[in-house]
Amino acid sequence: MTLSVAVLMDPIGSIKIAKDTTFAMLLEAQRRGHRLFYLEQGDLALRDGQPWARLAALSVRDDAAGWFMLEEPRWRDLREIDLLLMRKDPPVDAQFIYDTMVAEQAERAGVTVVNRPQALRDCNEKLFAMHFPQCMAPTLVSRDAAELRAFVAAHGEVVLKPLDGMGGRGIFRVNAGDTNLNSMLETLIAAGPHGEHRQFTMAQKYIPEITSGDKRILVIDGEPVPYALARIPQGNEFRGNLAAGGRGVGVPLSERDRWIVSQVAPELRRRGLLFVGLDVIGDYLTEINVTSPTCARELDAQFGLNIAGQLFDVIERTRIGNRAA
C-alpha cells in the first residue's frame, strides 16, 4: 500500500537530523515507498470550506551534508492526501489552532491526521497531565500570585513554568523565602504591555529525582516503547531538557513507568493520540507531549529500535481499517 504523506513541520533546512523525530518518520515513510510532501504553517488554506495546501514533493536521506530535496511547491486539494503528520513544535498559539481547524476539514474528508486535530487543540501539554492526578506530584495552576506564593510556602521547593513553553524555556526553581519569587511570578503571570492580562502559571513540587533524569517515554497507540530517554541535567543546571544542555541516556522502563502509561493510555486511545511523549521524573508524571514529541532517534540509535516503523505499522493498519469501513 503506497500512501501520499504530507508533513507540516518547522523549516526542514534548520533541523538537526541526528535528533529529529520528524525526520525519522520521513525516512521510514520513504523506505516504505510512500510519497512525501512538505509544508509549513503558511501553506494551509480553506477554499469555500475545503482544505488546501501548498505542497512540495520531498525526498530525504540520512546525510548531514544534505538531507532533503524539495520540488517546486504547488497548491493542491488537501483531501487528495492519505496522511497528514502534524509536527510543528510548540507553542500552540492561535495560528496553530487555526491550522488544526484546516486539518480537521481534511480529516472529515477521510485524511488520516496524526495526531488528531481536536486532540491537539484540547490537550495542552501541561494541563492534560492533570487529568491524571494519581500520577502527579502536588501541582497548582493559577493566575493568582498569592495562591502561587502559598503553594511555594507549603511545599518548600517548587518548579514554576508557563503553560505554553517548550525546551525548558521560562522554567524557574524556587525555594520558600526566595527574594526573587515575586519577580519570577510577575514574569510568568503578566502579559500585555502593562501586565493587564494575567496568564496561568503551573507550580509543581520539586522532584529531587531530576538528578537521575527527566524521562521521555514514547507511547504509540497506547503502547509504550520499552526504553525511555532520561535527560540528565548537567553542571549547575536543574533542567534536563536536551535544549537546555541535558544529556540523553536510554534506560529501560520501570514498573512505575509502565503503571503511569497504563493510567494514561486509555484516554490517549479515546482521543486518537497515536504518538505521544510522557515526561516522568522519579515516580511522577509531569507533562504529556502531543504536538511533536521527540527522542525517537536517540532511542533508535542506543537500542537498535525503529520507533517510526512501529508508528507507521499502526498508521497503515488504521488506513486499511478506514478504507474497509
GROMACS .gro file of C-alpha atoms in nm:
model
  325
    1MET     CA    1   0.000   0.000   0.000
    2THR     CA    2   0.151   0.331  -0.112
    3LEU     CA    3   0.037   0.640   0.075
    4SER     CA    4   0.074   1.008   0.000
    5VAL     CA    5   0.220   1.156   0.320
    6ALA     CA    6   0.228   1.530   0.389
    7VAL     CA    7   0.418   1.669   0.687
    8LEU     CA    8   0.350   2.006   0.847
    9MET     CA    9   0.670   2.098   1.028
   10ASP     CA   10   0.914   2.374   1.111
   11PRO     CA   11   1.167   2.461   0.836
   12ILE     CA   12   1.335   2.136   0.735
   13GLY     CA   13   1.657   2.314   0.647
   14SER     CA   14   1.721   2.404   1.013
   15ILE     CA   15   1.660   2.067   1.182
   16LYS     CA   16   1.930   1.852   1.345
   17ILE     CA   17   1.871   1.520   1.175
   18ALA     CA   18   2.052   1.311   1.437
   19LYS     CA   19   1.790   1.416   1.693
   20ASP     CA   20   1.484   1.497   1.486
   21THR     CA   21   1.193   1.256   1.528
   22THR     CA   22   1.001   1.406   1.236
   23PHE     CA   23   1.298   1.326   1.015
   24ALA     CA   24   1.291   0.967   1.141
   25MET     CA   25   0.925   0.948   1.034
   26LEU     CA   26   1.010   1.083   0.688
   27LEU     CA   27   1.294   0.834   0.641
   28GLU     CA   28   1.065   0.548   0.740
   29ALA     CA   29   0.780   0.663   0.516
   30GLN     CA   30   1.017   0.691   0.221
   31ARG     CA   31   1.169   0.349   0.296
   32ARG     CA   32   0.819   0.202   0.272
   33GLY     CA   33   0.765   0.359  -0.068
   34HIS     CA   34   0.525   0.631   0.041
   35ARG     CA   35   0.522   0.964  -0.147
   36LEU     CA   36   0.634   1.259   0.067
   37PHE     CA   37   0.511   1.618   0.060
   38TYR     CA   38   0.629   1.910   0.272
   39LEU     CA   39   0.451   2.217   0.402
   40GLU     CA   40   0.492   2.484   0.666
   41GLN     CA   41   0.228   2.685   0.853
   42GLY     CA   42   0.188   2.947   0.582
   43ASP     CA   43   0.100   2.676   0.329
   44LEU     CA   44  -0.251   2.594   0.455
   45ALA     CA   45  -0.574   2.748   0.329
   46LEU     CA   46  -0.951   2.698   0.311
   47ARG     CA   47  -1.127   2.750  -0.022
   48ASP     CA   48  -1.506   2.757   0.006
   49GLY     CA   49  -1.475   2.546   0.319
   50GLN     CA   50  -1.242   2.288   0.166
   51PRO     CA   51  -0.881   2.235   0.287
   52TRP     CA   52  -0.597   2.320   0.052
   53ALA     CA   53  -0.222   2.319   0.097
   54ARG     CA   54   0.081   2.440  -0.093
   55LEU     CA   55   0.274   2.113  -0.109
   56ALA     CA   56   0.629   2.047  -0.226
   57ALA     CA   57   0.726   1.693  -0.319
   58LEU     CA   58   1.003   1.587  -0.081
   59SER     CA   59   1.279   1.329  -0.073
   60VAL     CA   60   1.512   1.270   0.223
   61ARG     CA   61   1.839   1.094   0.300
   62ASP     CA   62   2.023   1.031   0.624
   63ASP     CA   63   2.318   1.253   0.543
   64ALA     CA   64   2.409   1.565   0.740
   65ALA     CA   65   2.575   1.709   0.430
   66GLY     CA   66   2.240   1.727   0.253
   67TRP     CA   67   1.931   1.561   0.396
   68PHE     CA   68   1.644   1.676   0.174
   69MET     CA   69   1.538   1.779  -0.174
   70LEU     CA   70   1.224   1.975  -0.248
   71GLU     CA   71   1.044   2.022  -0.578
   72GLU     CA   72   0.857   2.338  -0.667
   73PRO     CA   73   0.553   2.369  -0.438
   74ARG     CA   74   0.202   2.394  -0.580
   75TRP     CA   75  -0.143   2.434  -0.431
   76ARG     CA   76  -0.340   2.109  -0.403
   77ASP     CA   77  -0.665   1.994  -0.252
   78LEU     CA   78  -0.555   1.851   0.083
   79ARG     CA   79  -0.826   1.586   0.058
   80GLU     CA   80  -0.610   1.413  -0.205
   81ILE     CA   81  -0.353   1.327   0.066
   82ASP     CA   82  -0.378   1.000   0.261
   83LEU     CA   83  -0.183   1.104   0.572
   84LEU     CA   84  -0.106   1.441   0.728
   85LEU     CA   85   0.159   1.445   1.001
   86MET     CA   86   0.113   1.750   1.226
   87ARG     CA   87   0.466   1.801   1.358
   88LYS     CA   88   0.512   2.172   1.422
   89ASP     CA   89   0.690   2.245   1.751
   90PRO     CA   90   0.509   2.437   2.027
   91PRO     CA   91   0.395   2.691   2.124
   92VAL     CA   92   0.036   2.604   2.044
   93ASP     CA   93  -0.072   2.957   1.964
   94ALA     CA   94  -0.374   3.098   1.782
   95GLN     CA   95  -0.222   3.035   1.439
   96PHE     CA   96  -0.156   2.671   1.522
   97ILE     CA   97  -0.514   2.634   1.646
   98TYR     CA   98  -0.631   2.761   1.308
   99ASP     CA   99  -0.402   2.507   1.141
  100THR     CA  100  -0.579   2.230   1.329
  101MET     CA  101  -0.913   2.358   1.203
  102VAL     CA  102  -0.796   2.331   0.844
  103ALA     CA  103  -0.654   1.985   0.917
  104GLU     CA  104  -0.987   1.885   1.071
  105GLN     CA  105  -1.163   1.962   0.745
  106ALA     CA  106  -0.923   1.722   0.574
  107GLU     CA  107  -0.984   1.462   0.844
  108ARG     CA  108  -1.359   1.484   0.790
  109ALA     CA  109  -1.299   1.402   0.423
  110GLY     CA  110  -1.108   1.084   0.514
  111VAL     CA  111  -0.749   1.201   0.555
  112THR     CA  112  -0.566   1.037   0.847
  113VAL     CA  113  -0.420   1.315   1.066
  114VAL     CA  114  -0.157   1.232   1.330
  115ASN     CA  115  -0.214   1.348   1.594
  116ARG     CA  116  -0.586   1.422   1.562
  117PRO     CA  117  -0.658   1.795   1.525
  118GLN     CA  118  -0.918   1.810   1.803
  119ALA     CA  119  -0.678   1.642   2.044
  120LEU     CA  120  -0.403   1.888   1.953
  121ARG     CA  121  -0.639   2.171   2.045
  122ASP     CA  122  -0.775   2.012   2.361
  123CYS     CA  123  -0.462   1.867   2.520
  124ASN     CA  124  -0.233   2.137   2.649
  125GLU     CA  125   0.089   1.955   2.731
  126LYS     CA  126   0.100   2.082   3.088
  127LEU     CA  127  -0.272   2.082   3.173
  128PHE     CA  128  -0.355   1.748   3.008
  129ALA     CA  129  -0.128   1.574   3.259
  130MET     CA  130  -0.361   1.698   3.535
  131HIS     CA  131  -0.630   1.463   3.404
  132PHE     CA  132  -0.425   1.201   3.590
  133PRO     CA  133  -0.363   1.345   3.940
  134GLN     CA  134  -0.291   0.997   4.076
  135CYS     CA  135   0.028   1.004   3.866
  136MET     CA  136   0.147   1.352   3.960
  137ALA     CA  137   0.334   1.530   4.236
  138PRO     CA  138   0.142   1.816   4.408
  139THR     CA  139   0.062   2.073   4.139
  140LEU     CA  140  -0.119   2.407   4.121
  141VAL     CA  141  -0.221   2.600   3.810
  142SER     CA  142  -0.329   2.957   3.880
  143ARG     CA  143  -0.313   3.319   3.768
  144ASP     CA  144  -0.317   3.436   4.130
  145ALA     CA  145   0.022   3.531   4.269
  146ALA     CA  146  -0.093   3.493   4.631
  147GLU     CA  147  -0.209   3.135   4.567
  148LEU     CA  148   0.119   3.050   4.398
  149ARG     CA  149   0.319   3.204   4.685
  150ALA     CA  150   0.118   2.999   4.933
  151PHE     CA  151   0.190   2.683   4.732
  152VAL     CA  152   0.563   2.755   4.742
  153ALA     CA  153   0.546   2.819   5.116
  154ALA     CA  154   0.360   2.490   5.171
  155HIS     CA  155   0.596   2.273   4.966
  156GLY     CA  156   0.929   2.443   5.030
  157GLU     CA  157   1.090   2.386   4.690
  158VAL     CA  158   0.890   2.429   4.372
  159VAL     CA  159   0.928   2.450   3.994
  160LEU     CA  160   0.735   2.727   3.818
  161LYS     CA  161   0.663   2.717   3.444
  162PRO     CA  162   0.437   2.868   3.180
  163LEU     CA  163   0.173   2.656   3.009
  164ASP     CA  164   0.293   2.725   2.655
  165GLY     CA  165   0.670   2.675   2.678
  166MET     CA  166   0.898   2.405   2.543
  167GLY     CA  167   1.261   2.302   2.571
  168GLY     CA  168   1.286   2.423   2.931
  169ARG     CA  169   1.226   2.788   2.846
  170GLY     CA  170   1.072   3.006   3.115
  171ILE     CA  171   1.113   2.748   3.394
  172PHE     CA  172   1.222   2.857   3.742
  173ARG     CA  173   1.322   2.659   4.051
  174VAL     CA  174   1.241   2.845   4.368
  175ASN     CA  175   1.260   2.792   4.745
  176ALA     CA  176   1.023   2.927   5.009
  177GLY     CA  177   1.155   3.263   5.119
  178ASP     CA  178   1.339   3.329   4.793
  179THR     CA  179   1.357   3.706   4.750
  180ASN     CA  180   1.320   3.666   4.373
  181LEU     CA  181   0.986   3.484   4.395
  182ASN     CA  182   0.771   3.793   4.334
  183SER     CA  183   0.979   3.887   4.031
  184MET     CA  184   0.951   3.534   3.890
  185LEU     CA  185   0.574   3.537   3.934
  186GLU     CA  186   0.545   3.879   3.771
  187THR     CA  187   0.743   3.748   3.474
  188LEU     CA  188   0.527   3.437   3.438
  189ILE     CA  189   0.184   3.584   3.513
  190ALA     CA  190   0.199   3.926   3.348
  191ALA     CA  191   0.110   3.966   2.980
  192GLY     CA  192   0.041   4.270   2.767
  193PRO     CA  193   0.244   4.592   2.766
  194HIS     CA  194   0.129   4.688   3.116
  195GLY     CA  195   0.069   4.342   3.261
  196GLU     CA  196  -0.306   4.384   3.225
  197HIS     CA  197  -0.364   4.028   3.103
  198ARG     CA  198  -0.272   3.759   3.353
  199GLN     CA  199  -0.151   3.420   3.234
  200PHE     CA  200  -0.181   3.082   3.401
  201THR     CA  201   0.134   2.952   3.569
  202MET     CA  202   0.199   2.594   3.677
  203ALA     CA  203   0.368   2.525   4.010
  204GLN     CA  204   0.489   2.172   4.086
  205LYS     CA  205   0.658   2.041   4.397
  206TYR     CA  206   1.026   1.996   4.311
  207ILE     CA  207   1.114   1.631   4.249
  208PRO     CA  208   1.475   1.565   4.361
  209GLU     CA  209   1.500   1.259   4.132
  210ILE     CA  210   1.551   1.502   3.843
  211THR     CA  211   1.922   1.442   3.906
  212SER     CA  212   1.867   1.092   3.759
  213GLY     CA  213   1.692   1.238   3.457
  214ASP     CA  214   1.364   1.366   3.318
  215LYS     CA  215   1.248   1.054   3.133
  216ARG     CA  216   1.075   1.079   2.796
  217ILE     CA  217   0.851   0.776   2.743
  218LEU     CA  218   0.719   0.741   2.389
  219VAL     CA  219   0.374   0.586   2.356
  220ILE     CA  220   0.240   0.455   2.023
  221ASP     CA  221  -0.133   0.385   2.010
  222GLY     CA  222  -0.134   0.338   2.387
  223GLU     CA  223   0.167   0.105   2.396
  224PRO     CA  224   0.499   0.227   2.541
  225VAL     CA  225   0.835   0.190   2.374
  226PRO     CA  226   1.021  -0.033   2.625
  227TYR     CA  227   1.301   0.222   2.680
  228ALA     CA  228   1.289   0.586   2.785
  229LEU     CA  229   1.539   0.862   2.723
  230ALA     CA  230   1.648   1.002   3.061
  231ARG     CA  231   1.750   1.363   3.002
  232ILE     CA  232   2.000   1.432   3.279
  233PRO     CA  233   2.083   1.788   3.391
  234GLN     CA  234   2.446   1.891   3.356
  235GLY     CA  235   2.658   2.106   3.585
  236ASN     CA  236   2.458   2.353   3.791
  237GLU     CA  237   2.154   2.331   3.562
  238PHE     CA  238   1.839   2.179   3.717
  239ARG     CA  239   1.656   2.136   3.383
  240GLY     CA  240   1.704   1.809   3.199
  241ASN     CA  241   1.572   1.927   2.864
  242LEU     CA  242   1.810   1.848   2.579
  243ALA     CA  243   1.758   2.203   2.452
  244ALA     CA  244   1.885   2.324   2.792
  245GLY     CA  245   2.200   2.113   2.772
  246GLY     CA  246   2.072   1.789   2.926
  247ARG     CA  247   2.245   1.460   2.839
  248GLY     CA  248   2.024   1.184   2.698
  249VAL     CA  249   2.074   0.833   2.835
  250GLY     CA  250   1.849   0.542   2.740
  251VAL     CA  251   1.702   0.341   3.028
  252PRO     CA  252   1.451   0.053   3.046
  253LEU     CA  253   1.105   0.139   3.174
  254SER     CA  254   1.043   0.076   3.542
  255GLU     CA  255   0.730  -0.084   3.682
  256ARG     CA  256   0.616   0.261   3.794
  257ASP     CA  257   0.671   0.396   3.440
  258ARG     CA  258   0.454   0.118   3.299
  259TRP     CA  259   0.187   0.185   3.560
  260ILE     CA  260   0.177   0.553   3.461
  261VAL     CA  261   0.139   0.455   3.095
  262SER     CA  262  -0.145   0.218   3.189
  263GLN     CA  263  -0.326   0.506   3.360
  264VAL     CA  264  -0.291   0.740   3.064
  265ALA     CA  265  -0.318   0.504   2.764
  266PRO     CA  266  -0.698   0.455   2.754
  267GLU     CA  267  -0.753   0.830   2.730
  268LEU     CA  268  -0.485   0.863   2.461
  269ARG     CA  269  -0.660   0.599   2.254
  270ARG     CA  270  -1.000   0.756   2.310
  271ARG     CA  271  -0.875   1.089   2.180
  272GLY     CA  272  -0.693   0.942   1.880
  273LEU     CA  273  -0.347   1.039   2.005
  274LEU     CA  274  -0.130   0.786   1.821
  275PHE     CA  275   0.213   0.927   1.909
  276VAL     CA  276   0.272   1.083   2.250
  277GLY     CA  277   0.565   1.155   2.479
  278LEU     CA  278   0.516   1.128   2.855
  279ASP     CA  279   0.762   1.313   3.076
  280VAL     CA  280   0.830   1.135   3.405
  281ILE     CA  281   1.060   1.244   3.688
  282GLY     CA  282   1.114   0.986   3.960
  283ASP     CA  283   0.770   0.838   4.027
  284TYR     CA  284   0.571   1.128   3.883
  285LEU     CA  285   0.418   1.228   3.550
  286THR     CA  286   0.495   1.592   3.475
  287GLU     CA  287   0.383   1.653   3.114
  288ILE     CA  288   0.212   1.482   2.819
  289ASN     CA  289   0.362   1.594   2.489
  290VAL     CA  290   0.124   1.566   2.193
  291THR     CA  291   0.229   1.825   1.934
  292SER     CA  292   0.572   1.699   1.825
  293PRO     CA  293   0.719   1.454   2.077
  294THR     CA  294   1.086   1.377   2.022
  295CYS     CA  295   1.369   1.142   2.132
  296ALA     CA  296   1.295   0.860   1.884
  297ARG     CA  297   1.627   0.890   1.701
  298GLU     CA  298   1.830   0.877   2.022
  299LEU     CA  299   1.647   0.565   2.141
  300ASP     CA  300   1.674   0.403   1.799
  301ALA     CA  301   2.049   0.461   1.800
  302GLN     CA  302   2.106   0.334   2.156
  303PHE     CA  303   1.887   0.023   2.141
  304GLY     CA  304   1.860  -0.069   1.772
  305LEU     CA  305   1.491   0.023   1.757
  306ASN     CA  306   1.276   0.155   1.476
  307ILE     CA  307   1.019   0.367   1.657
  308ALA     CA  308   0.896   0.539   1.340
  309GLY     CA  309   0.847   0.191   1.194
  310GLN     CA  310   0.622   0.098   1.487
  311LEU     CA  311   0.422   0.416   1.430
  312PHE     CA  312   0.380   0.350   1.058
  313ASP     CA  313   0.268  -0.005   1.127
  314VAL     CA  314  -0.019   0.147   1.328
  315ILE     CA  315  -0.090   0.418   1.070
  316GLU     CA  316  -0.105   0.170   0.784
  317ARG     CA  317  -0.341  -0.056   0.979
  318THR     CA  318  -0.555   0.249   1.053
  319ARG     CA  319  -0.573   0.343   0.684
  320ILE     CA  320  -0.670  -0.012   0.586
  321GLY     CA  321  -0.939  -0.015   0.855
  322ASN     CA  322  -1.077   0.320   0.740
  323ARG     CA  323  -1.094   0.204   0.379
  324ALA     CA  324  -1.267  -0.117   0.477
  325ALA     CA  325  -1.524   0.083   0.673
   0.00000   0.00000   0.00000
